Amino acid sequence: MGFFRKVYRLVCQIPPGKVASYGDIACMLGQPRAARTVGWALHSPPAGLDVPWHRVINRHGRISTSCQEHGAGLQRALLEDEGIRFDDHDRVDWEQFGWAGLAPTEVKELFALDE
DNA sequence: ACAATGACATAAG
DNA sequence: GCTTATGCCATTG
């Protein structure tokens, strides 16, 4: 379960008012192709952890959640509550709200003590 | 170890 | 721009 943990920890580093894509998260973890796994990790109930899963969206800047009942609308509401605005196409302005991510050194330090 | 799964990503129609 | 098909990868049964 190392990957999930990495995902959670990295997602927790996303500052309020910013959003990141599954692909970017996966890339920072060293698995550029593991975007699906990242999404799955967030969908998984991280009981006990306060993970801002709503700050993670797809590359198009849209809500990808298949299960809308779970929180497609909720996610949009949460993001708007953090100051993120959606355009007419329900898309997020990546240039403005996109999270630059952590520097490789930061990532290394972040997981240095972790297995 | 194999098959199935999933909140993605990209290419093609 | 939207829908469909294929690839990818870690986790789970």
Coordinates of C-alpha atoms (C1' of nucleotides) in Angstrom, one line a residue:
Chain A
M1 CA 0.0 0.0 0.0
G2 CA 2.9 2.4 -0.5
F3 CA 1.6 4.1 -3.6
F4 CA -1.7 5.0 -2.0
R5 CA 0.1 6.5 0.9
K6 CA 2.3 8.5 -1.4
V7 CA -0.8 9.7 -3.2
Y8 CA -2.5 10.8 0.0
R9 CA 0.5 12.6 1.3
L10 CA 1.2 14.4 -1.9
V11 CA -2.4 15.4 -2.3
C12 CA -2.3 16.8 1.2
Q13 CA 0.4 19.1 0.0
I14 CA -1.9 20.8 -2.5
P15 CA -2.5 24.3 -1.2
P16 CA -6.1 25.6 -0.8
G17 CA -7.4 27.3 -3.9
K18 CA -5.3 25.2 -6.2
V19 CA -6.0 22.1 -8.2
A20 CA -3.9 19.2 -9.6
S21 CA -4.5 16.5 -12.2
Y22 CA -4.3 12.8 -11.6
G23 CA -1.6 12.6 -14.2
D24 CA 0.6 15.2 -12.6
I25 CA 0.3 13.5 -9.2
A26 CA 1.3 10.2 -10.8
C27 CA 4.2 11.9 -12.5
M28 CA 5.5 13.3 -9.3
L29 CA 5.3 9.9 -7.8
G30 CA 7.5 8.6 -10.6
Q31 CA 4.7 6.8 -12.4
P32 CA 3.6 9.1 -15.3
R33 CA 1.2 6.4 -16.4
A34 CA -0.4 5.6 -13.1
A35 CA -3.0 8.3 -13.3
R36 CA -5.7 5.7 -13.0
T37 CA -4.3 4.3 -9.9
V38 CA -4.1 7.8 -8.4
G39 CA -7.7 8.3 -9.1
W40 CA -8.5 5.0 -7.6
A41 CA -6.5 5.9 -4.5
L42 CA -8.5 9.0 -4.0
H43 CA -11.8 7.3 -4.6
S44 CA -10.8 4.8 -2.0
P45 CA -12.0 5.8 1.4
P46 CA -8.9 7.1 3.2
A47 CA -10.5 6.8 6.6
G48 CA -8.8 8.9 9.1
L49 CA -7.0 11.0 6.6
D50 CA -8.2 14.5 5.7
V51 CA -7.3 14.3 2.1
P52 CA -8.4 17.2 -0.1
W53 CA -9.5 14.8 -2.9
H54 CA -11.7 17.6 -4.3
R55 CA -8.6 19.5 -5.4
V56 CA -7.6 16.7 -7.8
I57 CA -9.4 16.7 -11.2
N58 CA -8.7 15.4 -14.7
R59 CA -6.4 17.0 -17.2
H60 CA -9.2 18.9 -18.9
G61 CA -9.8 20.8 -15.7
R62 CA -13.2 19.1 -15.3
I63 CA -14.7 16.9 -12.7
S64 CA -14.2 13.3 -13.7
T65 CA -16.1 11.5 -11.0
S66 CA -18.1 8.7 -12.5
C67 CA -20.3 8.5 -9.4
Q68 CA -21.9 11.9 -9.5
E69 CA -24.0 10.9 -6.5
H70 CA -20.8 10.7 -4.5
G71 CA -19.7 14.2 -5.2
A72 CA -19.4 15.6 -8.7
G73 CA -21.6 18.5 -7.6
L74 CA -20.1 18.4 -4.2
Q75 CA -16.6 18.6 -5.5
R76 CA -17.5 21.6 -7.6
A77 CA -19.1 23.3 -4.6
L78 CA -16.0 22.6 -2.5
L79 CA -13.7 24.0 -5.1
E80 CA -15.8 27.1 -5.6
D81 CA -15.8 27.5 -1.8
E82 CA -12.0 27.6 -2.0
G83 CA -12.1 30.4 -4.5
I84 CA -11.8 28.4 -7.7
R85 CA -14.1 29.5 -10.4
F86 CA -15.4 27.4 -13.3
D87 CA -15.9 28.8 -16.8
D88 CA -18.9 28.3 -19.0
H89 CA -17.7 24.9 -19.9
D90 CA -17.4 23.9 -16.2
R91 CA -13.7 24.0 -16.6
V92 CA -11.0 25.3 -14.3
D93 CA -8.5 27.9 -15.5
W94 CA -5.3 25.9 -15.3
E95 CA -3.1 28.9 -15.7
Q96 CA -4.7 30.5 -12.7
F97 CA -5.6 27.6 -10.3
G98 CA -3.3 24.9 -11.5
W99 CA -0.9 23.7 -8.8
A100 CA 2.7 23.9 -9.9
G101 CA 3.5 20.9 -7.8
L102 CA 6.5 20.1 -5.6
A103 CA 10.0 20.3 -6.7
P104 CA 11.8 17.0 -7.1
T105 CA 13.8 17.7 -4.0
E106 CA 10.7 18.5 -2.1
V107 CA 9.1 15.3 -3.2
K108 CA 12.2 13.4 -2.3
E109 CA 12.2 14.9 1.2
L110 CA 8.5 14.3 1.6
F111 CA 9.0 10.5 1.0
A112 CA 12.5 10.3 2.4
L113 CA 11.4 9.0 5.8
D114 CA 8.6 7.0 4.2
E115 CA 9.3 3.5 2.8
Chain B
dA1 C1' 0.5 -15.6 -10.3
dC2 C1' -3.8 -14.5 -13.1
dA3 C1' -8.1 -11.8 -13.9
dA4 C1' -10.7 -8.0 -12.8
dT5 C1' -11.3 -3.2 -11.4
dG6 C1' -11.1 2.0 -11.6
dA7 C1' -12.6 9.5 -9.5
dC8 C1' -7.2 8.7 -15.9
dA9 C1' -4.9 9.9 -20.5
dT10 C1' -4.5 10.0 -25.3
dA11 C1' -5.7 8.9 -30.1
dA12 C1' -9.1 8.2 -33.4
dG13 C1' -13.9 8.6 -35.5
Chain C
dG1 C1' -16.3 19.3 -29.0
dC2 C1' -18.1 14.8 -27.8
dT3 C1' -18.0 9.7 -27.9
dT4 C1' -15.5 5.3 -28.4
dA5 C1' -11.5 2.5 -28.2
dT6 C1' -7.0 1.3 -26.4
dG7 C1' -3.1 1.7 -23.2
dC8 C1' -1.3 1.9 -18.2
dC9 C1' -0.6 0.8 -13.5
dA10 C1' -1.3 -0.4 -8.5
dT11 C1' -4.5 -2.8 -5.6
dT12 C1' -7.6 -6.7 -4.6
dG13 C1' -9.9 -11.3 -4.7

